[in-house]
PDB file of C-alpha atoms in Angstrom:
ATOM      1  CA  MET H   1       1.305  13.319  -3.668  1.00 48.00           C
ATOM      2  CA  SER H   2       4.437  15.649  -3.269  1.00 58.00           C
ATOM      3  CA  THR H   3       7.211  14.697  -1.265  1.00 72.00           C
ATOM      4  CA  ASP H   4      10.198  16.866  -0.663  1.00 85.00           C
ATOM      5  CA  PHE H   5      12.528  13.890  -0.099  1.00 92.00           C
ATOM      6  CA  VAL H   6      12.348  10.176  -1.735  1.00 95.00           C
ATOM      7  CA  CYS H   7      15.193   7.790  -0.324  1.00 96.00           C
ATOM      8  CA  ALA H   8      15.167   4.666  -2.805  1.00 97.00           C
ATOM      9  CA  GLY H   9      17.030   1.564  -2.902  1.00 96.00           C
ATOM     10  CA  GLN H  10      18.470  -0.954  -0.308  1.00 96.00           C
ATOM     11  CA  LEU H  11      16.446  -2.059   2.907  1.00 96.00           C
ATOM     12  CA  CYS H  12      17.004  -4.615   5.121  1.00 96.00           C
ATOM     13  CA  LEU H  13      15.801  -5.756   8.530  1.00 97.00           C
ATOM     14  CA  ASP H  14      18.734  -5.396  10.869  1.00 97.00           C
ATOM     15  CA  ILE H  15      19.123  -8.799  13.609  1.00 97.00           C
ATOM     16  CA  PHE H  16      21.695  -8.273  16.440  1.00 96.00           C
ATOM     17  CA  PRO H  17      22.192 -11.246  19.125  1.00 96.00           C
ATOM     18  CA  ARG H  18      24.007  -9.737  21.897  1.00 94.00           C
ATOM     19  CA  PHE H  19      26.911 -11.729  22.838  1.00 91.00           C
ATOM     20  CA  GLU H  20      28.017 -13.032  26.387  1.00 85.00           C
ATOM     21  CA  ASN H  21      31.718 -13.645  25.397  1.00 76.00           C
ATOM     22  CA  GLN H  22      34.493 -12.539  27.929  1.00 77.00           C
ATOM     23  CA  PRO H  23      36.595  -9.529  25.717  1.00 79.00           C
ATOM     24  CA  GLY H  24      39.967 -11.116  24.391  1.00 82.00           C
ATOM     25  CA  CYS H  25      38.963 -14.144  22.867  1.00 86.00           C
ATOM     26  CA  THR H  26      39.303 -14.734  18.803  1.00 88.00           C
ATOM     27  CA  VAL H  27      36.460 -15.239  15.957  1.00 88.00           C
ATOM     28  CA  GLY H  28      37.945 -18.855  15.762  1.00 89.00           C
ATOM     29  CA  GLU H  29      37.923 -19.616  19.529  1.00 87.00           C
ATOM     30  CA  LEU H  30      34.558 -18.093  19.978  1.00 88.00           C
ATOM     31  CA  LEU H  31      32.884 -19.610  16.777  1.00 88.00           C
ATOM     32  CA  ARG H  32      34.287 -23.144  16.696  1.00 89.00           C
ATOM     33  CA  PRO H  33      32.387 -25.657  14.098  1.00 92.00           C
ATOM     34  CA  GLY H  34      30.136 -27.730  16.098  1.00 93.00           C
ATOM     35  CA  SER H  35      29.835 -25.483  19.278  1.00 90.00           C
ATOM     36  CA  VAL H  36      27.168 -24.061  20.865  1.00 90.00           C
ATOM     37  CA  VAL H  37      27.485 -19.878  21.472  1.00 88.00           C
ATOM     38  CA  ARG H  38      25.476 -18.547  24.132  1.00 87.00           C
ATOM     39  CA  VAL H  39      23.919 -15.171  23.366  1.00 91.00           C
ATOM     40  CA  SER H  40      21.151 -13.148  25.191  1.00 92.00           C
ATOM     41  CA  GLU H  41      18.618 -11.032  23.831  1.00 93.00           C
ATOM     42  CA  MET H  42      18.243 -10.199  20.510  1.00 94.00           C
ATOM     43  CA  SER H  43      17.252  -6.500  18.727  1.00 95.00           C
ATOM     44  CA  PHE H  44      15.468  -5.856  15.595  1.00 96.00           C
ATOM     45  CA  SER H  45      16.391  -2.450  13.651  1.00 95.00           C
ATOM     46  CA  VAL H  46      15.782  -0.937  10.022  1.00 95.00           C
ATOM     47  CA  GLY H  47      18.749  -1.165   8.162  1.00 93.00           C
ATOM     48  CA  GLY H  48      20.313  -0.038   4.668  1.00 92.00           C
ATOM     49  CA  CYS H  49      20.671   3.280   3.151  1.00 91.00           C
ATOM     50  CA  VAL H  50      16.885   3.953   2.536  1.00 93.00           C
ATOM     51  CA  ALA H  51      15.905   3.446   6.590  1.00 93.00           C
ATOM     52  CA  ASN H  52      19.289   5.127   7.443  1.00 92.00           C
ATOM     53  CA  THR H  53      19.203   7.960   5.486  1.00 93.00           C
ATOM     54  CA  ALA H  54      15.321   8.486   5.388  1.00 92.00           C
ATOM     55  CA  GLY H  55      15.433   8.132   9.285  1.00 91.00           C
ATOM     56  CA  ALA H  56      17.507  11.040  10.044  1.00 92.00           C
ATOM     57  CA  LEU H  57      15.865  12.959   7.538  1.00 92.00           C
ATOM     58  CA  ALA H  58      12.530  12.563   9.450  1.00 90.00           C
ATOM     59  CA  ARG H  59      14.175  13.194  12.786  1.00 90.00           C
ATOM     60  CA  PHE H  60      14.672  16.458  11.564  1.00 91.00           C
ATOM     61  CA  GLY H  61      11.107  17.099  10.623  1.00 88.00           C
ATOM     62  CA  ILE H  62      11.478  16.972   6.654  1.00 88.00           C
ATOM     63  CA  ALA H  63       8.783  14.908   5.043  1.00 88.00           C
ATOM     64  CA  VAL H  64      10.642  11.991   3.282  1.00 92.00           C
ATOM     65  CA  LYS H  65       9.519   8.758   1.274  1.00 93.00           C
ATOM     66  CA  ALA H  66      10.848   5.686   1.534  1.00 94.00           C
ATOM     67  CA  VAL H  67      11.148   3.783  -1.668  1.00 96.00           C
ATOM     68  CA  GLY H  68      12.233  -0.271  -1.885  1.00 96.00           C
ATOM     69  CA  ARG H  69      11.244  -3.588  -2.006  1.00 97.00           C
ATOM     70  CA  VAL H  70      10.450  -5.817   1.338  1.00 97.00           C
ATOM     71  CA  GLY H  71       9.768  -9.659   1.070  1.00 97.00           C
ATOM     72  CA  ASP H  72       5.962 -10.685   1.905  1.00 96.00           C
ATOM     73  CA  ASP H  73       7.150 -13.083   4.956  1.00 97.00           C
ATOM     74  CA  ILE H  74       7.698 -12.144   8.826  1.00 96.00           C
ATOM     75  CA  LEU H  75      11.143 -10.220   7.601  1.00 96.00           C
ATOM     76  CA  GLY H  76       9.489  -8.128   5.469  1.00 96.00           C
ATOM     77  CA  THR H  77       6.694  -7.515   7.611  1.00 96.00           C
ATOM     78  CA  MET H  78       8.766  -6.780  10.411  1.00 96.00           C
ATOM     79  CA  LEU H  79      11.117  -4.176   8.088  1.00 96.00           C
ATOM     80  CA  ALA H  80       7.885  -2.597   6.925  1.00 96.00           C
ATOM     81  CA  ASP H  81       6.196  -2.191  10.394  1.00 96.00           C
ATOM     82  CA  LEU H  82       9.265  -0.479  11.850  1.00 95.00           C
ATOM     83  CA  LEU H  83       9.558   1.745   9.051  1.00 94.00           C
ATOM     84  CA  LYS H  84       5.877   2.810   9.051  1.00 93.00           C
ATOM     85  CA  ALA H  85       6.400   3.868  12.819  1.00 88.00           C
ATOM     86  CA  ARG H  86       8.765   6.476  11.402  1.00 86.00           C
ATOM     87  CA  LEU H  87       8.183   7.154   7.517  1.00 90.00           C
ATOM     88  CA  ASP H  88       6.063   7.347   4.727  1.00 91.00           C
ATOM     89  CA  THR H  89       6.105   4.079   3.537  1.00 93.00           C
ATOM     90  CA  SER H  90       4.002   4.276   0.757  1.00 92.00           C
ATOM     91  CA  GLY H  91       6.991   3.556  -2.024  1.00 93.00           C
ATOM     92  CA  LEU H  92       7.524   0.084  -0.431  1.00 95.00           C
ATOM     93  CA  VAL H  93       6.916  -2.873  -2.708  1.00 95.00           C
ATOM     94  CA  VAL H  94       5.833  -6.126  -1.514  1.00 96.00           C
ATOM     95  CA  ALA H  95       7.877  -8.548  -3.592  1.00 95.00           C
ATOM     96  CA  GLU H  96       5.754 -11.351  -3.542  1.00 95.00           C
ATOM     97  CA  GLY H  97       7.031 -14.969  -2.585  1.00 95.00           C
ATOM     98  CA  GLN H  98      10.568 -13.034  -1.696  1.00 94.00           C
ATOM     99  CA  GLN H  99      11.838 -13.582   1.382  1.00 96.00           C
ATOM    100  CA  GLY H 100      12.891 -10.636   3.142  1.00 96.00           C
ATOM    101  CA  SER H 101      16.313  -9.031   3.179  1.00 97.00           C
ATOM    102  CA  TYR H 102      18.060  -9.407   6.625  1.00 97.00           C
ATOM    103  CA  THR H 103      21.533  -8.478   7.814  1.00 96.00           C
ATOM    104  CA  LEU H 104      22.668 -10.810  10.870  1.00 96.00           C
ATOM    105  CA  ASN H 105      25.054  -8.384  12.570  1.00 96.00           C
ATOM    106  CA  LEU H 106      27.581 -10.257  15.057  1.00 94.00           C
ATOM    107  CA  SER H 107      29.389  -8.185  17.638  1.00 91.00           C
ATOM    108  CA  PRO H 108      30.933 -10.220  20.097  1.00 91.00           C
ATOM    109  CA  VAL H 109      32.414  -8.257  22.843  1.00 87.00           C
ATOM    110  CA  GLY H 110      36.231  -6.878  21.983  1.00 87.00           C
ATOM    111  CA  ILE H 111      35.789  -8.763  18.105  1.00 89.00           C
ATOM    112  CA  ASP H 112      35.246  -6.454  15.040  1.00 90.00           C
ATOM    113  CA  ARG H 113      31.639  -7.326  13.704  1.00 90.00           C
ATOM    114  CA  ILE H 114      30.925  -9.481  11.244  1.00 92.00           C
ATOM    115  CA  PHE H 115      27.872  -8.898   8.830  1.00 93.00           C
ATOM    116  CA  LEU H 116      25.706 -11.938   7.409  1.00 94.00           C
ATOM    117  CA  TYR H 117      23.418 -10.261   4.711  1.00 94.00           C
ATOM    118  CA  SER H 118      20.868 -12.000   2.585  1.00 96.00           C
ATOM    119  CA  PRO H 119      19.920  -9.707  -0.203  1.00 95.00           C
ATOM    120  CA  GLY H 120      16.320 -10.791  -0.789  1.00 96.00           C
ATOM    121  CA  PRO H 121      14.155  -8.592  -2.929  1.00 97.00           C
ATOM    122  CA  ASN H 122      16.514  -5.658  -3.050  1.00 96.00           C
ATOM    123  CA  GLN H 123      17.954  -8.056  -6.067  1.00 94.00           C
ATOM    124  CA  LEU H 124      14.978  -7.089  -7.981  1.00 95.00           C
ATOM    125  CA  PHE H 125      14.977  -3.116  -7.584  1.00 97.00           C
ATOM    126  CA  ASP H 126      14.841  -1.481 -10.879  1.00 96.00           C
ATOM    127  CA  SER H 127      13.386   1.736 -12.449  1.00 96.00           C
ATOM    128  CA  THR H 128       9.943   0.737 -12.145  1.00 95.00           C
ATOM    129  CA  ASP H 129      10.136   1.406  -8.225  1.00 95.00           C
ATOM    130  CA  VAL H 130      10.594   4.722  -8.707  1.00 94.00           C
ATOM    131  CA  SER H 131       7.948   5.817 -11.118  1.00 87.00           C
ATOM    132  CA  ARG H 132       7.660   8.930 -12.410  1.00 86.00           C
ATOM    133  CA  GLU H 133       4.517   9.192 -10.288  1.00 86.00           C
ATOM    134  CA  LEU H 134       6.175   9.334  -7.426  1.00 85.00           C
ATOM    135  CA  LEU H 135       8.672  11.544  -8.371  1.00 89.00           C
ATOM    136  CA  GLU H 136       6.075  14.691  -9.089  1.00 86.00           C
ATOM    137  CA  ASN H 137       7.096  17.419  -7.138  1.00 85.00           C
ATOM    138  CA  THR H 138      10.268  15.682  -5.714  1.00 91.00           C
ATOM    139  CA  LYS H 139      13.037  17.849  -4.271  1.00 92.00           C
ATOM    140  CA  LEU H 140      15.644  15.385  -4.026  1.00 94.00           C
ATOM    141  CA  VAL H 141      16.173  11.899  -4.937  1.00 96.00           C
ATOM    142  CA  HIS H 142      18.625  10.039  -3.134  1.00 96.00           C
ATOM    143  CA  LEU H 143      19.436   6.408  -4.077  1.00 97.00           C
ATOM    144  CA  GLY H 144      21.601   3.575  -1.638  1.00 95.00           C
ATOM    145  CA  TYR H 145      23.536   0.871  -1.928  1.00 93.00           C
ATOM    146  CA  PRO H 146      22.961   0.025  -6.097  1.00 93.00           C
ATOM    147  CA  THR H 147      26.025  -1.884  -5.218  1.00 88.00           C
ATOM    148  CA  TYR H 148      23.868  -4.604  -3.405  1.00 88.00           C
ATOM    149  CA  MET H 149      21.222  -4.174  -6.023  1.00 93.00           C
ATOM    150  CA  ASP H 150      21.916  -6.919  -8.855  1.00 92.00           C
ATOM    151  CA  ARG H 151      19.697  -5.306 -11.294  1.00 95.00           C
ATOM    152  CA  LEU H 152      20.775  -1.992 -11.186  1.00 94.00           C
ATOM    153  CA  HIS H 153      24.147  -3.034 -12.236  1.00 88.00           C
ATOM    154  CA  GLU H 154      23.306  -5.146 -15.010  1.00 93.00           C
ATOM    155  CA  ASP H 155      23.035  -4.350 -19.062  1.00 95.00           C
ATOM    156  CA  ASN H 156      26.104  -1.541 -18.035  1.00 94.00           C
ATOM    157  CA  GLY H 157      23.678  -0.205 -15.015  1.00 94.00           C
ATOM    158  CA  ARG H 158      20.567   0.379 -17.821  1.00 96.00           C
ATOM    159  CA  GLU H 159      18.568   0.416 -14.864  1.00 96.00           C
ATOM    160  CA  LEU H 160      20.491   2.998 -12.654  1.00 96.00           C
ATOM    161  CA  VAL H 161      20.946   5.026 -15.239  1.00 96.00           C
ATOM    162  CA  ALA H 162      17.004   4.946 -15.991  1.00 96.00           C
ATOM    163  CA  ILE H 163      16.247   6.138 -12.173  1.00 97.00           C
ATOM    164  CA  PHE H 164      18.689   8.929 -12.644  1.00 96.00           C
ATOM    165  CA  ASP H 165      17.203  10.102 -15.720  1.00 96.00           C
ATOM    166  CA  ALA H 166      13.683  10.032 -14.335  1.00 95.00           C
ATOM    167  CA  ALA H 167      14.596  12.101 -11.464  1.00 95.00           C
ATOM    168  CA  ARG H 168      16.010  14.391 -13.882  1.00 94.00           C
ATOM    169  CA  GLN H 169      13.298  15.097 -15.762  1.00 94.00           C
ATOM    170  CA  SER H 170      11.290  15.536 -13.056  1.00 93.00           C
ATOM    171  CA  GLY H 171      13.446  18.107 -12.095  1.00 94.00           C
ATOM    172  CA  ALA H 172      14.615  16.887  -8.897  1.00 95.00           C
ATOM    173  CA  THR H 173      18.141  16.643  -7.251  1.00 95.00           C
ATOM    174  CA  THR H 174      20.216  13.501  -7.280  1.00 96.00           C
ATOM    175  CA  SER H 175      22.667  11.986  -4.907  1.00 95.00           C
ATOM    176  CA  MET H 176      24.091   8.521  -4.662  1.00 95.00           C
ATOM    177  CA  ASP H 177      25.489   6.151  -1.640  1.00 93.00           C
ATOM    178  CA  THR H 178      27.211   3.724  -3.529  1.00 86.00           C
ATOM    179  CA  SER H 179      28.805   1.792  -0.460  1.00 79.00           C
ATOM    180  CA  LEU H 180      31.824  -0.104  -0.866  1.00 73.00           C
ATOM    181  CA  ALA H 181      31.002  -3.944  -1.991  1.00 68.00           C
ATOM    182  CA  ASP H 182      32.932  -7.006  -0.317  1.00 66.00           C
ATOM    183  CA  PRO H 183      35.614  -7.646  -3.322  1.00 72.00           C
ATOM    184  CA  GLY H 184      35.031 -11.141  -2.655  1.00 67.00           C
TER     185      GLY H 184
END
């Protein structure tokens, strides 16, 4: 099956608890050890470069395939279901025995946001996830956030190079969003 665009790489379920704090308090005042912080409704969204880039392309009416790994638990199922509502997800791999990747987005009123990120199966993403069959007749391959996918930078980036070699051999144009890894 031909797809004009393939967006591959990091995926996660974004979880947003809604804080009820008053503006002007500090993180230390709000998140004190032993305290209970009241939040209200929680929202869920797809996150990561694949969801963001593929979702934007789909909104413009462009046929795009999402390629990445999701866990086989409730988090992975939720992520896959949210993606299926908007995208061709036939390029998703369900990683057996892996908890889904998620980001807990803490955005208290008046305080810069804090992300608690669990990479889950993104750690296992490699060149086998971007198969030659998947690349047939693809015009553009976009890879997102390799800095968050450990296997892509092991062995001097061997798997990362393999993905771009396969894309080049298929005749696709390539692009990459590197993201800024936390120096810690």
